mmCIF file of C-alpha atoms in Angstrom:
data_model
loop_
_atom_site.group_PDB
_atom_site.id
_atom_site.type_symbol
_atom_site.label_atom_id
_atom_site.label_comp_id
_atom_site.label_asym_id
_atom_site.label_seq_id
_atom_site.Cartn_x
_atom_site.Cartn_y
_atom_site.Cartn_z
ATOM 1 C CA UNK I 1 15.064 -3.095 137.176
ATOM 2 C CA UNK I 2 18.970 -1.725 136.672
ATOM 3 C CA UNK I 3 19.472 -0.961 140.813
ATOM 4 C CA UNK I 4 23.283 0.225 139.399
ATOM 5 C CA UNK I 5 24.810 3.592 140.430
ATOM 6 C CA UNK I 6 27.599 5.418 139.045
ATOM 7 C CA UNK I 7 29.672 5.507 142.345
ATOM 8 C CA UNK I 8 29.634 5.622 146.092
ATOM 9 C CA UNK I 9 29.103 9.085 146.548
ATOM 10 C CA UNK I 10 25.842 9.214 144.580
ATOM 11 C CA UNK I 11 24.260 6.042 146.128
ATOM 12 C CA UNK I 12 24.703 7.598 149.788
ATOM 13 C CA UNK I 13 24.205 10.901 148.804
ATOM 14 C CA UNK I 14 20.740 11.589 150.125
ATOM 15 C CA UNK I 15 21.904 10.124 153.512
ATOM 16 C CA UNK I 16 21.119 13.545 155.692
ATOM 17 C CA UNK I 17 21.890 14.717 158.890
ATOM 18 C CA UNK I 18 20.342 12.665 161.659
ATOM 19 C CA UNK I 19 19.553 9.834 159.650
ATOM 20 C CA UNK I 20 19.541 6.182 161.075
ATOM 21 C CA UNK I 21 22.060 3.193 159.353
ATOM 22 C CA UNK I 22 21.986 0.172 159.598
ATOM 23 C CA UNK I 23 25.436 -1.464 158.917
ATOM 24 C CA UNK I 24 27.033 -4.863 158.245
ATOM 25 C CA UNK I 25 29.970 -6.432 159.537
ATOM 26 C CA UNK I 26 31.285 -8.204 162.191
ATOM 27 C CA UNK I 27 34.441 -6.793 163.584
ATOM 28 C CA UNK I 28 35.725 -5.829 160.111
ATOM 29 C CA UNK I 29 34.905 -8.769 158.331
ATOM 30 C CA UNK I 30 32.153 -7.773 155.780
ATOM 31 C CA UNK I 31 31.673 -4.226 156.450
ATOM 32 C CA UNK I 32 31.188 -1.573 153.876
ATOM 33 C CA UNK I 33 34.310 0.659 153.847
ATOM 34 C CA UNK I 34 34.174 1.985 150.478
ATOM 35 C CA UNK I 35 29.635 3.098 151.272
ATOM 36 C CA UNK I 36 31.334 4.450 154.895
ATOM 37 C CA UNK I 37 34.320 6.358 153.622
ATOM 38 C CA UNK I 38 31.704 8.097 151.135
ATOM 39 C CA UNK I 39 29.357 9.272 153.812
ATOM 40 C CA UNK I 40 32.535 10.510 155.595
ATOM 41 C CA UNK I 41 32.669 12.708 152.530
ATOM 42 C CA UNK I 42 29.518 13.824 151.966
ATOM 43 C CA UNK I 43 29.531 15.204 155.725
ATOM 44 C CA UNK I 44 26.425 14.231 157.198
ATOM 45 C CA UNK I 45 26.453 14.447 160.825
ATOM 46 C CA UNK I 46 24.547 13.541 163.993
ATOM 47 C CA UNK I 47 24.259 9.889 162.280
ATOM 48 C CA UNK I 48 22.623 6.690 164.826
ATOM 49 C CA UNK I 49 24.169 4.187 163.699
ATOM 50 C CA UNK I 50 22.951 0.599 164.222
ATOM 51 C CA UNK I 51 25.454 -2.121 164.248
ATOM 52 C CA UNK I 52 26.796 -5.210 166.024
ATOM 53 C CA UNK I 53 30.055 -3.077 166.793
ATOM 54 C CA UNK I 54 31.761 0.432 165.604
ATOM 55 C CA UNK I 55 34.926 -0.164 163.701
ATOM 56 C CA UNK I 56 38.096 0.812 164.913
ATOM 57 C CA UNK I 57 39.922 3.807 165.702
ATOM 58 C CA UNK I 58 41.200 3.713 161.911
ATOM 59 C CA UNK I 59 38.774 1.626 160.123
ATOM 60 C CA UNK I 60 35.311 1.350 159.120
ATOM 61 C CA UNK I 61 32.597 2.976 161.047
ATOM 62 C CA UNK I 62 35.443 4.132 163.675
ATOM 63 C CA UNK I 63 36.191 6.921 161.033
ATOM 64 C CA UNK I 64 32.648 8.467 160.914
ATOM 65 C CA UNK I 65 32.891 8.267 164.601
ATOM 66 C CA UNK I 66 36.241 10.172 165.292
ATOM 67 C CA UNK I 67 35.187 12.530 162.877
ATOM 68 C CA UNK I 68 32.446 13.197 165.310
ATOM 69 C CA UNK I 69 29.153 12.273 163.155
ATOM 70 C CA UNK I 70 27.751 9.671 164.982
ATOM 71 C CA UNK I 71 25.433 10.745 167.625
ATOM 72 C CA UNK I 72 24.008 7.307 168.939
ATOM 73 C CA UNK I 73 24.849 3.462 168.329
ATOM 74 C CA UNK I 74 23.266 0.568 169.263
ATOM 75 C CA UNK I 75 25.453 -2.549 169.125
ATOM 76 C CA UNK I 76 26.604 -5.718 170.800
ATOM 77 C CA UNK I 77 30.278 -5.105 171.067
ATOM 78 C CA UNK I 78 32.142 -2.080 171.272
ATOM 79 C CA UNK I 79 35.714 -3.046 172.967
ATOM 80 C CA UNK I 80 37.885 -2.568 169.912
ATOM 81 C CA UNK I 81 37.617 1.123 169.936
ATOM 82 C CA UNK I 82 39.382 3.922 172.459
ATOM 83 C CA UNK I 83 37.661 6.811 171.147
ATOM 84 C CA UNK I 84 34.321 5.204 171.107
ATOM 85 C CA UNK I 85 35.157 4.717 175.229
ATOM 86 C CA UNK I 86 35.777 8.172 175.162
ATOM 87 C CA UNK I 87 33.413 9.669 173.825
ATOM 88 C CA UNK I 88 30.793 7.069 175.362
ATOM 89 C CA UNK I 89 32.162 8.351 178.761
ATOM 90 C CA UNK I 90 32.673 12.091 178.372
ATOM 91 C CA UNK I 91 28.935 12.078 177.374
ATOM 92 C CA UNK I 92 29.428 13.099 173.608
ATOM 93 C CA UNK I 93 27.929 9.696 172.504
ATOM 94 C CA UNK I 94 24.314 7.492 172.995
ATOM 95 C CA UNK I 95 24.959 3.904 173.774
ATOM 96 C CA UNK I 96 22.451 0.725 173.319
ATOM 97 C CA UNK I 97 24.240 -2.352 174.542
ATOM 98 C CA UNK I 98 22.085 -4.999 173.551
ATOM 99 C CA UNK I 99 22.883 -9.286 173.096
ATOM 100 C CA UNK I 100 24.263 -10.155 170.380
ATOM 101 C CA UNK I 101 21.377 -12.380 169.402
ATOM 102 C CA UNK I 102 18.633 -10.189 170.263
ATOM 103 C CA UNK I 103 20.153 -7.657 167.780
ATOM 104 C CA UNK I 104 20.191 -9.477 165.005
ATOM 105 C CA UNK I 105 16.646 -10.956 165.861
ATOM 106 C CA UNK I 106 15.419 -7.372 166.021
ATOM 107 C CA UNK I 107 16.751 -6.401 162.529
ATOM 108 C CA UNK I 108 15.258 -9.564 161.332
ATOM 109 C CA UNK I 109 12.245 -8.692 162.481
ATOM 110 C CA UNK I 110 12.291 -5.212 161.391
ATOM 111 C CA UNK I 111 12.609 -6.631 157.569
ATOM 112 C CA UNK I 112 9.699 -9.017 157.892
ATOM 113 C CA UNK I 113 7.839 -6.085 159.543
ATOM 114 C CA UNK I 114 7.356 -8.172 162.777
ATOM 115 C CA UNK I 115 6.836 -5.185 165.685
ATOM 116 C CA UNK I 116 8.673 -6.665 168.313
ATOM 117 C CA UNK I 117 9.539 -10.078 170.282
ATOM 118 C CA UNK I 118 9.489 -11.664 173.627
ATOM 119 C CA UNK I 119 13.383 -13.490 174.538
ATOM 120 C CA UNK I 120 14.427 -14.761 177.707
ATOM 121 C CA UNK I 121 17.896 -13.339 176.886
ATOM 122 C CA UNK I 122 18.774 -10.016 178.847
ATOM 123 C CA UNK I 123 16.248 -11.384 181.859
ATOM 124 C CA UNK I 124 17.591 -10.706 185.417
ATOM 125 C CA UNK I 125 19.943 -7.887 184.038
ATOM 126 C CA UNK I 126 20.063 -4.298 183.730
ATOM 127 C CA UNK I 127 18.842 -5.002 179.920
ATOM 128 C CA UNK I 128 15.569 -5.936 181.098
ATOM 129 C CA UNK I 129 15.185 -4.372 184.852
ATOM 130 C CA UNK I 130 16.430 -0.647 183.128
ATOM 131 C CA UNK I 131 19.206 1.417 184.542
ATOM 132 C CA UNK I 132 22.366 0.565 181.903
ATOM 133 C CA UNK I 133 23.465 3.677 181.031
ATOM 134 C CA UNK I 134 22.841 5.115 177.751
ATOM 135 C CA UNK I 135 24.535 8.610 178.000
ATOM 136 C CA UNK I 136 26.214 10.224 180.942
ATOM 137 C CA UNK I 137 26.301 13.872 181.667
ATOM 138 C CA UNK I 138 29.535 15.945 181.770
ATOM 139 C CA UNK I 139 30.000 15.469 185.595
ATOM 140 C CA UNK I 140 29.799 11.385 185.103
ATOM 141 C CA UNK I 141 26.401 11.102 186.025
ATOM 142 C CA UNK I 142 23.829 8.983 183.971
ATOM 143 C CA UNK I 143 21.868 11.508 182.022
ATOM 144 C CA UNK I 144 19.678 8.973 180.072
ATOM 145 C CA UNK I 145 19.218 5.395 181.041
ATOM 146 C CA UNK I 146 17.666 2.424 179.191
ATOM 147 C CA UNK I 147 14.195 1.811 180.342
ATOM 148 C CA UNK I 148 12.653 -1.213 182.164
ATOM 149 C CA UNK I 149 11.248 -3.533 179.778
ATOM 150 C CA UNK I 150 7.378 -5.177 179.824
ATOM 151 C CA UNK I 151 8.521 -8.983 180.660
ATOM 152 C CA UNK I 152 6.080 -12.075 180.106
ATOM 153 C CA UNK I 153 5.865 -16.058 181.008
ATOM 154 C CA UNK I 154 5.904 -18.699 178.388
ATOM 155 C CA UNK I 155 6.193 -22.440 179.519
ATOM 156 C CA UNK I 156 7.003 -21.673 183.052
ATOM 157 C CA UNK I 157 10.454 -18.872 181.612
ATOM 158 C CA UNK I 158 10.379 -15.471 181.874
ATOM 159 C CA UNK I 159 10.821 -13.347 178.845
ATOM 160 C CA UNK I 160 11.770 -9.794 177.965
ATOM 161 C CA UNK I 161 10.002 -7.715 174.793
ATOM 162 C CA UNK I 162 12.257 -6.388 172.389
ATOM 163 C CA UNK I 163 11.571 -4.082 170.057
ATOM 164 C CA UNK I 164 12.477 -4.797 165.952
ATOM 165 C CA UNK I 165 15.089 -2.131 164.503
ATOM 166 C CA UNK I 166 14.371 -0.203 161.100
ATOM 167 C CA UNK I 167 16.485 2.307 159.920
ATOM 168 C CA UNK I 168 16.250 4.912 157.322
ATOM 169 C CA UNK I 169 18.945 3.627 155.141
ATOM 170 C CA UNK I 170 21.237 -0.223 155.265
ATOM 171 C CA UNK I 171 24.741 -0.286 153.940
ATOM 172 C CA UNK I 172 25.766 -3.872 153.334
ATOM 173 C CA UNK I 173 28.968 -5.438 151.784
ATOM 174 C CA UNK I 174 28.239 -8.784 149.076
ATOM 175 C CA UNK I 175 30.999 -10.629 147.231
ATOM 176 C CA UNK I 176 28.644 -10.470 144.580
ATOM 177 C CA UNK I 177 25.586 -8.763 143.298
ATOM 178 C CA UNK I 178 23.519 -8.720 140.188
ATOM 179 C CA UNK I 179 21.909 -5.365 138.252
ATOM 180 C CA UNK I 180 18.921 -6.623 140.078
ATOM 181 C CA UNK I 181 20.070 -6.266 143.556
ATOM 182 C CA UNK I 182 20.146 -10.078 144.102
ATOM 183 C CA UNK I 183 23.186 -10.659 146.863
ATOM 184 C CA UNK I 184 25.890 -13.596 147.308
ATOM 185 C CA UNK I 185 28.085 -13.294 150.137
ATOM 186 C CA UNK I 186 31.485 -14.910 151.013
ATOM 187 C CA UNK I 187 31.578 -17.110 154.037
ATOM 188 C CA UNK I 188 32.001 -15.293 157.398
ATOM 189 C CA UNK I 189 31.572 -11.878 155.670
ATOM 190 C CA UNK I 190 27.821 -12.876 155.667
ATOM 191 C CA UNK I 191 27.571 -12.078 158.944
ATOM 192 C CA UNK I 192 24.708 -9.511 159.873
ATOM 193 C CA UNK I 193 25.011 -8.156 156.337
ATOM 194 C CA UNK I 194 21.230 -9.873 155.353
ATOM 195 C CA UNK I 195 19.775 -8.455 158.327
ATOM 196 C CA UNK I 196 20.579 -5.179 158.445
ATOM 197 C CA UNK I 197 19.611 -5.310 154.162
ATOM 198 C CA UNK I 198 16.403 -6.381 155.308
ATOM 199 C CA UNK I 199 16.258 -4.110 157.954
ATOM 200 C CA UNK I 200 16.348 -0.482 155.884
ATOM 201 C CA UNK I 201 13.977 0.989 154.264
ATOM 202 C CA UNK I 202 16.452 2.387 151.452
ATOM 203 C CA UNK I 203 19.098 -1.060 151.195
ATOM 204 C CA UNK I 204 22.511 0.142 149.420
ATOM 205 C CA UNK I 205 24.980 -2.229 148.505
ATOM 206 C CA UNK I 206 28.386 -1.952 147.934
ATOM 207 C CA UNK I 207 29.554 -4.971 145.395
ATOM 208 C CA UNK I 208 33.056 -6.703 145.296
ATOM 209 C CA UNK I 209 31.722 -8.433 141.495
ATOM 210 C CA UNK I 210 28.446 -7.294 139.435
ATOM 211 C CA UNK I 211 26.912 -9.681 137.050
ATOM 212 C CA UNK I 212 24.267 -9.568 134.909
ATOM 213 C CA UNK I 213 20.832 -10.568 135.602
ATOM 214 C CA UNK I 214 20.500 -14.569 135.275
ATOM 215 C CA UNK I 215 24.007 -15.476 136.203
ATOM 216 C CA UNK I 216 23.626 -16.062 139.554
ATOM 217 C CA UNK I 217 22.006 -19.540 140.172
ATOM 218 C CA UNK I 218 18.780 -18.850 142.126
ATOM 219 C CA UNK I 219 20.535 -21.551 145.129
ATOM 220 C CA UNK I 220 23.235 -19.374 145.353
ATOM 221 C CA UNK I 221 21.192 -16.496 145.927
ATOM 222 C CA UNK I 222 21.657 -15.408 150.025
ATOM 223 C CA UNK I 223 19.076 -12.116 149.429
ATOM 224 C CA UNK I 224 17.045 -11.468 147.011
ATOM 225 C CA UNK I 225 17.065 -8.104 145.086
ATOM 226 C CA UNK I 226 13.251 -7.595 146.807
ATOM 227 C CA UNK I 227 15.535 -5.878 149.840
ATOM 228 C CA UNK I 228 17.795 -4.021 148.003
ATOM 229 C CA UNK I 229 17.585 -0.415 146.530
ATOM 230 C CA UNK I 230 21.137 0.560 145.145
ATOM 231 C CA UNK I 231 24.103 -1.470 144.111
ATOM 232 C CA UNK I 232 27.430 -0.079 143.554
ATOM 233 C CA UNK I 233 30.427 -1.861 142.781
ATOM 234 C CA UNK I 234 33.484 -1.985 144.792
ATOM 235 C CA UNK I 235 36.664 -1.648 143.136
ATOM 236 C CA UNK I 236 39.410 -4.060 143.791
ATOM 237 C CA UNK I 237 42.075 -0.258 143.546
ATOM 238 C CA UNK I 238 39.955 1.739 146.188
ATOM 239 C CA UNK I 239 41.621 1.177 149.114
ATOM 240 C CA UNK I 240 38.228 1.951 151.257
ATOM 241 C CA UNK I 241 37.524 -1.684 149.987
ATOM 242 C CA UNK I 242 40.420 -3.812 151.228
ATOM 243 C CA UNK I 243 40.151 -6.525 154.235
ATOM 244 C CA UNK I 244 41.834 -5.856 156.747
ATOM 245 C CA UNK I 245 42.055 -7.393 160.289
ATOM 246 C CA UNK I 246 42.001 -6.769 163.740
ATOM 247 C CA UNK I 247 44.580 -8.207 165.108
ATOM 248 C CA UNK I 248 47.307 -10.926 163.900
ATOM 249 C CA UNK I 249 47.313 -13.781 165.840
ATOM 250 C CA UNK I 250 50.172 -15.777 163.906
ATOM 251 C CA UNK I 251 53.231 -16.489 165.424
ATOM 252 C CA UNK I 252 56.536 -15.145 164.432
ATOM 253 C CA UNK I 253 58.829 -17.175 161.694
ATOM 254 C CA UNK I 254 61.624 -19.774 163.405
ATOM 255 C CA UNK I 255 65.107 -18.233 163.329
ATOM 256 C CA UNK I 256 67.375 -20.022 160.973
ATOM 257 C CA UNK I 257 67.061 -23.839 159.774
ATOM 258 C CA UNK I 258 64.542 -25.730 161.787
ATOM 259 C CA UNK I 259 65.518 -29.642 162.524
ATOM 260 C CA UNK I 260 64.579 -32.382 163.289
ATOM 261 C CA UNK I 261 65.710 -31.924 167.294
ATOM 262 C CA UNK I 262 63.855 -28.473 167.032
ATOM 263 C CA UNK I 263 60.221 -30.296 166.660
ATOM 264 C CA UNK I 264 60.874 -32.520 170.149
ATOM 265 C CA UNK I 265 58.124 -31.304 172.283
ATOM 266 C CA UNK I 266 56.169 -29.695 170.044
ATOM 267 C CA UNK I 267 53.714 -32.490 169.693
ATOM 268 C CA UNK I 268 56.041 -35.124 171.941
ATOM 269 C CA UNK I 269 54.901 -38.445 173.596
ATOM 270 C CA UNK I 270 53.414 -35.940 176.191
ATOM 271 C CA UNK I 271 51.352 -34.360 174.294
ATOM 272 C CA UNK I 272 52.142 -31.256 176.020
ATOM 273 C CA UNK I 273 51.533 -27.817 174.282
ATOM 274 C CA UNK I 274 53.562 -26.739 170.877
ATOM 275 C CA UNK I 275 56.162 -24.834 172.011
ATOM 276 C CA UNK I 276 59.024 -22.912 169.683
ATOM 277 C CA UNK I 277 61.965 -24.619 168.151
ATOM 278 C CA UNK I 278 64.948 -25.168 170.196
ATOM 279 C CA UNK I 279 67.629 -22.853 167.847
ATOM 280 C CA UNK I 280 65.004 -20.229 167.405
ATOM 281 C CA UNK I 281 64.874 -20.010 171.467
ATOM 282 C CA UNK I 282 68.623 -20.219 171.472
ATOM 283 C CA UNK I 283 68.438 -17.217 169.304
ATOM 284 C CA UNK I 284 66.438 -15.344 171.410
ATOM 285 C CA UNK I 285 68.188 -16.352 174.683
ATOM 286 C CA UNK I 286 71.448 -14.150 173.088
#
């Protein structure tokens, strides 16, 4: 079966108002920019949104969320994004925290249609004694709280039950798909891409090469097409598909020629700590 559609719009455009997404990406490695920027677009609003984080103010899912369509998230990680805080904290926005762990294992489950889960992560904590606050109220107060959870004992530890997460509809980023919805991702950008593909019940994709059915060698294959529902490709000119990062963590360039006196110390006899070169600190010092 050809699981190919003409463009973004068209594979998300039966995403509705309060629909639930599951989406990949970790930070903004592997997320699907060019799938997000068309359901900015198409307009649908009061969106919950399950992921391990929310963009940034500027990039990926941070865009549906300063455009005000996300009504809920549940994630891991949410501390690269100012208006999330703000909007977490005026009350306009639902918040599950949950480990990072126990996420993914509840999307997991959710695709192999396993209910829920006991874990001895969250044990001890607000995440399974209740109380963390999900939404406040517009005076500060918590308005809605996360409940207590039902906790067990297996081999002398205490566990928590966790729930599995399905969603309406997945949007996933592959390095490469096939017509048949058969997935190869790159590295790192793997991330929770599978499991939140397994996780929906309507799996789009959106593609950065499609081949045709056969090419990919079956031990190559991360997930197969079984999970997936649309495929789109990504073009390498829409700039909703580029890479970007979070933050640079390179150093600046030495200033002027670099000698051999400038490299004593950087990995000297002492073994102390690489420090910059001597005429690029002179530099500076004027």
């Amino acid at each position: 079966m050809d699981k190919t559609v003409p463009s973004a719009a068209h594979a998300v455009g039966d995403i509705g108002d309060g629909a639930s997404i599951a989406a990949g990406g970790f930070g903004l490695c592997g997320i699907p920019g060019v799938l997000t920027g068309a359901l900015l677009d198409s307009g649908a609003r009061r969106l919950r949104v399950v992921s391990n984080n929310c963009g940034v103010d500027d990039w990926g899912l941070g865009l549906l969320l300063a455009a005000g369509r996300i009504s809920r998230v549940t994630a891991s990680y949410v501390g690269e994004n100012k208006e999330f805080a703000r909007q977490y904290l005026a009350g306009e926005l639902e918040l599950e925290l949950t480990p990072q762990g126990t996420l993914a294992e509840r999307l997991r489950a959710g695709g192999v249609g396993v209910p829920a889960f006991y874990t001895p992560a969250g044990v001890g904590t607000q995440v399974a004694e209740g109380g963390l606050p999900w939404r406040y109220g517009p005076s500060g107060e918590v308005a809605v709280a996360s409940p207590a959870r039902e906790l067990r004992t297996f081999g002398g530890r205490v566990h928590v039950l966790e729930h599995a997460i399905t969603t309406d509809f997945a949007l996933v980023r592959a390095a490469k798909a096939d017509r048949h919805g058969n997935l190869v991702f790159h590295a790192s950008a793997r991330n929770f891409n599978p499991l939140v593909a397994m996780a929906g019940r309507v799996t789009i994709v959106e593609a950065e090469e499609l081949v045709e059915p056969g090419e990919l060698d079956p031990d190559e294959i991360h997930l197969p097409g079984v999970f997936v529902q649309r495929v789109v490709l990504a073009a390498p000119g829409d700039p909703r598909a580029a890479k970007r990062m979070e933050r640079r963590t390179v150093s600046a360039p030495p200033v002027g020629p670099v000698g051999p006196a400038d490299r004593v110390g950087a990995f000297g006899s002492s073994g102390g700590p690489v420090q910059a070169p001597a005429s690029a600190q002179a530099q500076a010092a004027r």
